[in-house]
Coordinates of C-alpha atoms and ligand atoms in Angstrom, one line a residue:
M1 CA 121.0 93.3 62.6
E2 CA 122.6 94.8 59.6
R3 CA 125.5 93.4 57.7
L4 CA 127.9 94.5 54.9
R5 CA 128.1 92.4 51.8
I6 CA 131.2 93.0 49.8
E7 CA 131.9 91.4 46.5
G8 CA 135.7 91.7 46.4
G9 CA 138.5 91.2 43.9
R10 CA 137.8 94.3 41.9
R11 CA 140.2 97.3 41.6
L12 CA 139.1 100.5 43.3
D13 CA 139.8 103.8 41.7
G14 CA 138.5 107.3 42.3
T15 CA 138.1 110.0 44.9
V16 CA 137.1 110.0 48.5
K17 CA 136.3 113.1 50.6
I18 CA 137.6 112.6 54.1
H19 CA 135.3 113.6 57.0
G20 CA 136.1 115.4 60.2
A21 CA 138.1 113.5 62.8
K22 CA 136.1 111.5 65.3
N23 CA 138.9 111.8 67.9
S24 CA 138.8 115.6 67.6
A25 CA 135.1 115.9 67.6
L26 CA 134.6 114.1 70.9
P27 CA 136.8 116.2 73.1
L28 CA 135.7 119.3 71.3
L29 CA 132.1 118.5 72.1
A30 CA 133.1 118.0 75.8
A31 CA 134.9 121.3 75.8
T32 CA 131.7 123.2 74.6
L33 CA 130.6 122.7 78.2
L34 CA 133.1 125.4 79.3
T35 CA 131.1 128.3 78.0
K36 CA 127.4 129.4 78.1
D37 CA 127.7 130.8 74.6
E38 CA 126.8 128.8 71.5
C39 CA 129.6 126.9 69.8
A40 CA 129.4 125.6 66.3
L41 CA 131.6 122.7 65.2
H42 CA 131.7 122.4 61.4
N43 CA 132.9 119.4 59.5
C44 CA 131.7 117.1 62.4
P45 CA 131.5 113.5 61.3
R46 CA 128.0 111.8 61.6
L47 CA 129.0 108.9 63.7
S48 CA 127.4 106.9 66.5
D49 CA 130.2 108.1 68.9
V50 CA 129.4 111.7 68.1
D51 CA 125.7 110.9 68.8
V52 CA 126.6 109.5 72.2
A53 CA 128.6 112.7 73.0
M54 CA 125.6 114.8 72.0
R55 CA 123.3 112.6 74.1
I56 CA 125.6 113.2 77.1
L57 CA 125.5 117.0 76.5
R58 CA 121.6 116.9 76.3
H59 CA 121.5 114.8 79.4
L60 CA 123.5 117.5 81.2
G61 CA 121.0 120.1 80.0
C62 CA 122.6 121.5 76.9
R63 CA 121.1 122.1 73.5
A64 CA 123.0 120.0 70.9
V65 CA 121.7 119.9 67.4
W66 CA 122.8 118.8 63.9
E67 CA 122.6 120.9 60.8
E68 CA 124.1 119.0 58.0
N69 CA 127.7 118.4 59.2
T70 CA 127.7 121.1 61.8
V71 CA 126.9 120.5 65.4
S72 CA 125.7 123.5 67.5
V73 CA 125.9 123.3 71.2
Q74 CA 124.6 125.8 73.8
A75 CA 125.5 124.9 77.3
D76 CA 123.7 127.8 79.1
A77 CA 121.3 125.6 81.1
V78 CA 123.5 122.9 82.5
C79 CA 121.5 121.3 85.2
R80 CA 123.2 117.9 85.9
H81 CA 126.8 116.7 86.6
D82 CA 126.4 113.0 86.0
I83 CA 126.8 110.7 83.0
P84 CA 124.5 107.6 83.0
E85 CA 126.2 104.3 83.0
G86 CA 124.6 103.3 79.7
L87 CA 126.3 106.2 77.9
M88 CA 129.6 105.6 79.6
R89 CA 129.5 102.0 78.4
E90 CA 128.5 102.9 74.8
M91 CA 131.6 105.0 74.4
R92 CA 134.5 104.5 76.8
S93 CA 136.1 107.7 75.8
S94 CA 133.2 109.6 77.5
I95 CA 135.8 109.9 80.3
V96 CA 137.0 113.0 78.4
F97 CA 133.8 114.7 79.8
L98 CA 135.2 114.5 83.3
G99 CA 137.4 117.5 83.2
A100 CA 134.8 119.6 81.4
I101 CA 132.0 118.7 83.9
L102 CA 134.2 119.4 86.9
A103 CA 135.3 122.7 85.5
R104 CA 131.7 123.7 84.7
C105 CA 129.8 122.2 87.7
G106 CA 132.5 121.8 90.4
E107 CA 131.4 118.1 90.8
A108 CA 130.9 115.1 88.6
A109 CA 129.6 111.6 88.9
L110 CA 130.2 109.0 86.3
S111 CA 130.6 105.3 86.1
F112 CA 134.0 103.8 85.7
P113 CA 134.7 102.9 82.1
G114 CA 135.5 99.2 82.1
G115 CA 138.0 97.3 80.0
C116 CA 137.3 97.0 76.4
E117 CA 138.0 95.1 73.2
L118 CA 141.5 96.6 73.1
G119 CA 142.4 95.3 76.6
P120 CA 142.2 97.1 79.9
R121 CA 141.9 100.9 79.5
P122 CA 142.8 102.4 82.9
I123 CA 142.1 106.1 83.7
D124 CA 144.7 106.5 86.5
L125 CA 146.5 109.2 84.6
H126 CA 143.2 111.2 84.1
L127 CA 142.4 110.9 87.8
S128 CA 145.9 111.6 89.2
S129 CA 146.2 114.7 87.0
L130 CA 142.9 116.1 88.1
R131 CA 143.7 115.4 91.7
R132 CA 146.8 117.5 91.3
M133 CA 144.5 120.3 90.2
G134 CA 142.4 120.1 93.3
A135 CA 139.8 117.4 92.6
V136 CA 138.8 115.0 95.3
I137 CA 137.8 111.7 93.7
E138 CA 136.2 108.7 95.3
E139 CA 135.1 105.5 93.8
E140 CA 132.1 103.5 95.1
F141 CA 130.7 100.4 93.4
G142 CA 132.2 101.4 90.0
V143 CA 131.0 105.0 90.2
L144 CA 133.4 107.9 90.4
Y145 CA 132.3 110.8 92.6
C146 CA 134.5 113.9 91.9
R147 CA 134.3 117.3 93.4
V148 CA 136.5 120.4 93.6
P149 CA 135.9 121.9 97.1
K150 CA 138.1 124.9 96.5
G151 CA 137.8 125.0 92.7
L152 CA 140.3 123.8 90.1
H153 CA 143.7 125.3 90.3
G154 CA 146.7 125.2 88.0
A155 CA 149.4 122.6 88.7
A156 CA 152.7 121.2 87.3
I157 CA 151.8 117.8 85.9
T158 CA 154.1 115.3 84.2
L159 CA 152.4 112.4 82.5
P160 CA 154.3 109.1 82.8
F161 CA 152.9 108.2 79.3
P162 CA 151.6 110.8 76.7
S163 CA 148.0 109.6 77.1
V164 CA 145.7 111.3 74.5
G165 CA 142.6 111.3 76.8
A166 CA 144.5 112.4 79.9
T167 CA 146.1 115.3 78.0
E168 CA 142.6 116.4 76.8
N169 CA 141.1 116.2 80.3
V170 CA 143.9 118.3 81.8
L171 CA 143.8 120.9 79.1
I172 CA 140.0 121.2 79.3
A173 CA 140.1 121.4 83.1
A174 CA 143.1 123.9 83.1
V175 CA 141.7 126.6 80.8
T176 CA 139.3 128.1 83.4
A177 CA 141.3 126.9 86.5
K178 CA 142.9 129.4 88.9
G179 CA 146.6 129.9 88.0
T180 CA 148.9 128.3 85.5
T181 CA 149.1 124.6 84.5
V182 CA 152.3 123.2 83.0
L183 CA 151.7 119.8 81.4
R184 CA 154.8 117.8 80.5
N185 CA 155.0 114.7 78.3
A186 CA 151.6 115.7 76.9
A187 CA 150.3 113.8 73.9
R188 CA 151.2 115.5 70.6
E189 CA 148.4 113.9 68.4
P190 CA 147.0 116.5 65.9
E191 CA 143.6 116.2 67.7
I192 CA 145.3 117.8 70.8
A193 CA 146.4 120.8 68.8
D194 CA 142.9 121.0 67.3
L195 CA 141.4 121.1 70.8
C196 CA 143.9 123.8 71.8
D197 CA 143.0 125.7 68.7
F198 CA 139.2 125.6 69.6
L199 CA 139.9 126.5 73.3
T200 CA 142.1 129.5 72.2
Q201 CA 139.4 130.7 69.9
C202 CA 137.1 130.6 72.9
G203 CA 139.4 132.9 74.8
A204 CA 141.8 130.4 76.5
R205 CA 145.5 131.1 77.0
I206 CA 147.5 128.2 75.8
H207 CA 151.2 128.1 74.9
G208 CA 152.9 125.1 73.2
A209 CA 149.8 123.6 71.7
G210 CA 150.6 120.3 70.1
E211 CA 154.0 120.2 71.8
S212 CA 155.3 118.0 74.5
T213 CA 155.1 120.7 77.1
V214 CA 151.9 122.8 77.2
T215 CA 151.4 125.8 79.4
V216 CA 147.8 127.0 80.2
E217 CA 147.1 130.2 82.0
G218 CA 143.6 129.9 83.5
V219 CA 141.1 132.6 82.5
A220 CA 137.9 133.5 84.3
K221 CA 135.5 132.9 81.4
L222 CA 135.4 131.5 77.9
H223 CA 133.1 132.6 75.1
G224 CA 131.6 130.7 72.2
C225 CA 133.2 130.2 68.7
A226 CA 132.8 128.5 65.4
H227 CA 135.4 125.9 64.7
R228 CA 136.2 123.5 61.8
V229 CA 137.1 119.9 63.0
I230 CA 140.4 118.7 61.4
P231 CA 140.2 115.9 58.8
D232 CA 140.3 112.3 60.1
R233 CA 143.8 110.9 59.4
I234 CA 142.7 107.4 60.4
E235 CA 139.8 107.4 58.0
A236 CA 142.2 108.6 55.3
A237 CA 144.7 105.8 56.1
T238 CA 141.9 103.3 56.0
Y239 CA 140.8 104.3 52.5
M240 CA 144.5 104.3 51.3
A241 CA 144.8 100.7 52.6
A242 CA 141.5 99.6 51.1
V243 CA 142.4 101.0 47.6
A244 CA 146.0 99.8 47.8
A245 CA 144.9 96.3 48.7
T246 CA 143.0 96.1 45.4
G247 CA 145.9 97.6 43.3
G248 CA 144.0 100.8 42.7
T249 CA 144.4 104.5 42.8
V250 CA 142.7 107.0 45.1
V251 CA 142.6 110.7 45.5
L252 CA 141.9 111.7 49.1
Q253 CA 140.3 115.1 49.4
N254 CA 140.1 117.2 52.5
V255 CA 143.1 115.7 54.2
E256 CA 145.8 117.4 56.3
T257 CA 148.8 115.8 54.6
E258 CA 151.1 116.7 57.5
H259 CA 149.0 114.5 59.7
L260 CA 149.5 111.6 57.3
M261 CA 153.3 111.7 57.4
P262 CA 153.6 108.9 60.0
V263 CA 151.7 106.4 57.7
M264 CA 153.2 107.5 54.4
P265 CA 156.5 105.5 54.6
A266 CA 154.6 102.2 55.1
F267 CA 152.6 102.8 51.9
E268 CA 155.7 103.8 50.0
E269 CA 157.5 100.7 51.2
A270 CA 154.6 98.7 49.9
G271 CA 155.2 100.2 46.5
C272 CA 152.5 102.9 46.5
R273 CA 153.2 106.2 44.7
L274 CA 152.1 109.1 46.8
T275 CA 151.6 112.6 45.5
L276 CA 150.6 115.5 47.7
W277 CA 149.1 118.8 46.7
G278 CA 147.1 121.2 48.9
D279 CA 144.6 119.3 50.9
A280 CA 144.7 116.3 48.6
L281 CA 146.8 113.1 48.4
L282 CA 147.0 110.7 45.6
C283 CA 147.9 107.1 46.4
S284 CA 148.6 104.8 43.5
A285 CA 149.3 101.1 44.2
P286 CA 151.2 98.6 42.1
P287 CA 149.3 95.5 40.9
R288 CA 150.9 93.5 43.7
L289 CA 152.0 95.2 46.9
H290 CA 155.5 94.7 48.3
R291 CA 155.9 93.7 51.9
V292 CA 156.1 96.3 54.7
R293 CA 158.9 94.9 56.8
T294 CA 158.1 96.4 60.3
V295 CA 155.3 98.6 61.6
R296 CA 155.7 99.7 65.2
T297 CA 152.8 101.7 66.6
M298 CA 153.9 104.7 68.7
P299 CA 152.4 107.9 70.0
Y300 CA 152.3 110.7 67.4
P301 CA 154.4 111.4 65.4
G302 CA 154.9 107.6 65.4
F303 CA 152.8 105.2 63.4
P304 CA 149.2 105.5 64.8
T305 CA 147.8 102.4 66.5
D306 CA 144.4 103.0 65.0
A307 CA 145.8 102.7 61.4
A308 CA 147.7 99.5 62.1
A309 CA 144.7 97.2 61.6
P310 CA 143.7 98.4 58.1
L311 CA 147.4 98.4 57.1
L312 CA 147.9 94.9 58.4
A313 CA 144.8 93.8 56.4
M314 CA 146.4 95.3 53.3
C315 CA 149.6 93.4 54.0
T316 CA 147.8 90.0 54.0
V317 CA 147.8 90.3 50.2
A318 CA 151.3 91.8 49.8
E319 CA 154.3 89.9 48.5
G320 CA 156.4 88.7 51.5
T321 CA 156.3 88.8 55.3
G322 CA 155.9 91.8 57.6
V323 CA 155.9 92.3 61.3
F324 CA 153.5 94.5 63.3
V325 CA 154.4 95.5 66.9
E326 CA 151.6 97.1 69.0
T327 CA 153.1 99.3 71.8
I328 CA 150.0 101.3 72.8
F329 CA 147.2 98.8 73.6
E330 CA 147.5 95.3 75.1
S331 CA 145.0 93.4 73.0
R332 CA 144.6 94.8 69.5
Y333 CA 144.7 91.7 67.3
K334 CA 141.3 90.2 67.9
Y335 CA 140.4 90.8 64.2
A336 CA 143.4 88.7 63.1
G337 CA 141.3 85.5 63.7
E338 CA 138.6 86.9 61.4
L339 CA 141.2 87.7 58.7
C340 CA 142.5 84.1 59.0
R341 CA 139.0 82.8 58.2
M342 CA 139.4 84.7 54.9
G343 CA 142.7 82.8 54.1
A344 CA 145.1 85.4 55.6
C345 CA 148.3 84.0 57.2
I346 CA 148.8 85.8 60.5
K347 CA 150.6 84.6 63.6
V348 CA 150.0 86.5 66.8
E349 CA 152.2 86.4 69.8
D350 CA 151.3 88.9 72.5
R351 CA 151.8 92.3 70.9
V352 CA 153.4 91.1 67.8
A353 CA 151.7 89.9 64.6
V354 CA 153.6 88.3 61.7
V355 CA 151.8 88.6 58.4
E356 CA 152.7 86.4 55.5
G357 CA 151.3 87.8 52.4
R358 CA 149.1 85.6 50.2
P359 CA 148.3 86.0 46.5
T360 CA 144.6 86.2 47.4
L361 CA 142.1 85.9 50.2
F362 CA 138.6 84.4 49.8
G363 CA 135.2 85.8 50.8
T364 CA 133.4 84.4 53.8
G365 CA 131.3 85.4 56.8
V366 CA 133.1 87.5 59.5
A367 CA 132.3 89.8 62.3
C368 CA 133.8 93.1 63.4
T369 CA 135.5 92.7 66.8
D370 CA 136.2 96.4 67.3
L371 CA 136.2 99.6 65.3
R372 CA 139.6 99.4 63.5
G373 CA 139.4 95.6 63.4
G374 CA 136.2 96.1 61.5
A375 CA 137.9 98.4 59.1
A376 CA 140.6 95.7 58.6
L377 CA 137.9 93.2 57.6
V378 CA 136.5 95.7 55.0
V379 CA 140.0 96.2 53.5
A380 CA 140.5 92.4 53.3
A381 CA 137.0 91.8 51.9
L382 CA 137.6 94.3 49.1
A383 CA 140.8 92.5 48.1
A384 CA 139.3 89.0 48.5
E385 CA 137.9 86.8 45.8
G386 CA 134.2 86.3 46.2
V387 CA 131.7 87.6 48.7
T388 CA 132.4 88.6 52.3
V389 CA 129.5 89.2 54.7
I390 CA 130.5 91.3 57.6
G391 CA 128.5 91.5 60.8
E392 CA 128.6 93.5 64.0
L393 CA 128.6 96.7 62.1
H394 CA 127.9 98.9 65.1
H395 CA 131.7 98.9 65.6
L396 CA 132.3 100.4 62.2
D397 CA 129.5 103.0 62.6
R398 CA 131.4 104.4 65.5
G399 CA 134.2 105.7 63.3
Y400 CA 133.3 105.7 59.5
E401 CA 130.6 107.9 58.1
D402 CA 129.0 106.5 55.0
M403 CA 131.7 103.9 54.3
T404 CA 129.4 102.1 51.9
G405 CA 128.9 105.2 49.8
A406 CA 132.6 106.0 49.7
L407 CA 133.6 102.5 48.6
S408 CA 130.7 102.3 46.1
A409 CA 131.9 105.6 44.5
L410 CA 135.3 104.0 44.1
G411 CA 133.8 101.1 42.2
G412 CA 133.4 98.7 45.0
K413 CA 130.4 96.3 45.1
V414 CA 129.4 97.0 48.7
K415 CA 125.9 96.8 50.1
R416 CA 124.5 97.2 53.5
T417 CA 121.7 94.8 54.0
E418 CA 119.3 94.0 56.8
A419 CA 119.6 90.4 58.1
E420 CA 116.2 88.9 58.8
H421 CA 117.3 87.5 62.2
G422 CA 120.3 85.6 63.6
T423 CA 119.8 82.4 61.6
A424 CA 121.8 80.9 58.8
D425 CA 123.2 84.0 57.3
Q426 CA 123.9 83.4 53.7
D427 CA 120.7 82.3 52.0
Q428 CA 120.6 79.9 49.2
S429 CA 120.5 82.5 46.4
E430 CA 123.5 84.2 47.9
K431 CA 125.3 80.8 48.0
E432 CA 124.5 80.3 44.3
K433 CA 125.8 83.8 43.5
T434 CA 129.0 83.1 45.4
A435 CA 129.6 79.8 43.7
G436 CA 133.2 79.7 42.8
Q437 CA 134.1 81.2 46.1
S438 CA 133.7 80.1 49.7
V439 CA 130.3 79.1 50.8
Y440 CA 128.8 78.3 54.2
D441 CA 127.5 74.9 55.1
G442 CA 124.4 76.2 56.8
V443 CA 126.2 77.7 59.7
H444 CA 125.7 81.2 61.0
P445 CA 128.9 83.0 60.1
F446 CA 128.8 85.3 63.1
R447 CA 128.2 82.7 65.8
H448 CA 131.9 82.3 66.6
D449 CA 133.2 81.0 69.8
R450 CA 134.0 84.3 71.3
G451 CA 135.8 82.7 74.2
T452 CA 138.4 81.2 72.0
D453 CA 141.9 82.4 72.8
L454 CA 143.2 84.7 70.1
G455 CA 146.5 83.0 70.0
E456 CA 144.7 79.8 69.0
R457 CA 142.3 81.5 66.6
A458 CA 144.9 83.6 64.8
G459 CA 147.8 81.3 65.6
G460 CA 147.8 79.5 62.3
C461 CA 147.4 80.4 58.7
G462 CA 143.8 80.3 57.4
A463 CA 144.7 77.8 54.7
E464 CA 146.5 75.5 57.2
K465 CA 143.6 75.8 59.6
R466 CA 141.1 74.9 56.9
Q467 CA 143.1 71.8 56.1
Q468 CA 143.2 70.7 59.7
A469 CA 139.5 71.3 60.1
G470 CA 138.7 69.2 57.1
S471 CA 137.9 71.8 54.4
V472 CA 137.9 70.5 50.9
R473 CA 139.1 72.4 47.9
K474 CA 137.3 71.4 44.7
E475 CA 138.0 73.1 41.4
G476 CA 138.8 76.4 43.1
V477 CA 135.8 76.2 45.5
D478 CA 136.4 76.1 49.2
V479 CA 133.7 74.2 50.9
L480 CA 134.0 74.8 54.6
T481 CA 132.6 72.2 56.9
Q482 CA 130.6 72.8 60.0
R483 CA 133.6 71.8 62.1
D484 CA 135.7 74.4 60.5
H485 CA 133.4 77.1 61.7
R486 CA 133.4 75.9 65.2
V487 CA 137.2 75.8 65.5
G488 CA 137.4 79.2 63.7
Ligands
UD1_501 C1 142.8 107.8 72.1 C2 142.0 107.6 70.8 C3 142.2 106.2 70.3 C4 143.7 105.9 70.1 C5 144.5 106.3 71.3 C6 146.0 106.2 71.1 C7 140.1 109.1 71.2 C8 138.6 109.2 71.4 N1 140.6 107.8 71.2 O1 142.4 106.9 73.0 O2 141.5 106.1 69.1 O3 143.8 104.6 69.7 O4 144.2 107.6 71.8 O5 146.4 107.0 70.1 O6 140.8 110.0 71.0 N2 146.5 104.6 79.8 C9 146.8 104.3 81.1 N3 146.2 105.2 82.0 C10 145.4 106.2 81.7 C11 145.2 106.5 80.3 C12 145.8 105.7 79.4 O7 147.4 103.4 81.4 O8 145.0 106.9 82.6 C13 147.1 103.7 78.7 C14 146.0 103.0 77.9 O9 145.6 101.9 78.6 C15 146.7 102.7 76.7 C16 147.7 103.9 76.5 O10 147.8 104.5 77.8 O11 147.5 101.5 76.8 C17 147.2 104.9 75.5 O12 145.9 105.4 75.9 P1 145.5 106.9 75.5 O13 146.5 107.6 74.8 O14 144.9 107.5 76.7 O15 144.3 106.6 74.5 P2 142.8 107.1 74.6 O16 142.8 108.5 74.9 O17 142.0 106.1 75.3

């Protein structure tokens, strides 16, 4: 089990090259199923989610190979139409393969993606849209059996909510369907326009790409193409938050600045100076960040829900109080409890989190609860005094390519280490090194009570909680007692 050891409290400065967008790469990989020709996706991020998508393609009979940051897929020998449950579980967004498999094979069998760390993630909009296009879908013991007895046909579809995944499934299914599909209230995230761009290069006829109403005229056949995946706006926002939390300056290279517009006002409100030129963005933070009054997540072009966690972590060390309102997912604040362990002051009530900025956080042992929650812990750890050890890194590996390298290049003291086994995590030598910061009292830092209610865990400020739990502050040293760890 690997962990990330971050020695925080040092200002980060430098340049980060942003990778291709995970949320573009996944639907693009699914869409390569639509043609027998080879497709090359350049600027593809090397992430575990991308590997899962490639394993799905190989399971279906495709050739899918890496060459540096290019993935080549040849889907000329598709021989299956199912996705094994294990792969569906590893990446819940594998549901975006449904439209592609149906379009290519005329039938599909995949397990129902369950609820996840962000709360329930229903797929009713995916299914109802595909049904309107001629799919017959039955569910038995958690497995979805889908077929298109008369082939997919165009349809007029209005989504009740601009779901990103449902929009992608409809577009992928529509490009080779018979007739015209008009999709209203489509998601407008940049990753949708990127998918349309790829499909158009393959010969699809799409009007209104990236707009609320998209019209697709079905064509008989697509051909292969080479496509460059757009830059990852969430990775960019994460590094902005990480550097800003340390009072530093970062130049982000290979960004699409237009896609970062929804997050820029929050950074400016925090006192960061932003300069844009070409495909680069400079973000320069003041020594102490100002508060960001309100962040409300919304579908694009609103503030992206995926960028809220790193920004919230940044705000834990800002001056003043800010309010975060999550409108997309039901349960996105699980990481708040971990931040509170580091001394953050966050109160969570349902979809609202109130963050009271503190002059500093302190390093301790924490665990990623989900992908963006993990990114929040990294941001906080970089700003915190002392050493933070972060566990459950598989969440981070889903969405950040070589984060350790990027942060080290910025001057961060970040190291990925192999933990021997799940016993007392910080060894004695590490305790000595971290003297002057928080230390563990022989308790495994990742063995939290996962069943604890978030409201309870993140319901109070870290400092208050430590007091209640009997922590002792001696000459600037926080000594956390065993009881403290158990109550979280
Ligand atoms: C995608 C992104 C994810 C991002 C999210 C919102 C990928 C791989 N993932 O996820 O990182 O956080 O968009 O920008 O691109 N919903 C339904 N029924 C459905 C579909 C969705 O009720 O059939 C609900 C979801 O539960 C959620 C909301 O709609 O509350 C948004 O979901 P959606 O836009 O579909 O997100 P994803 O495509 O899953």
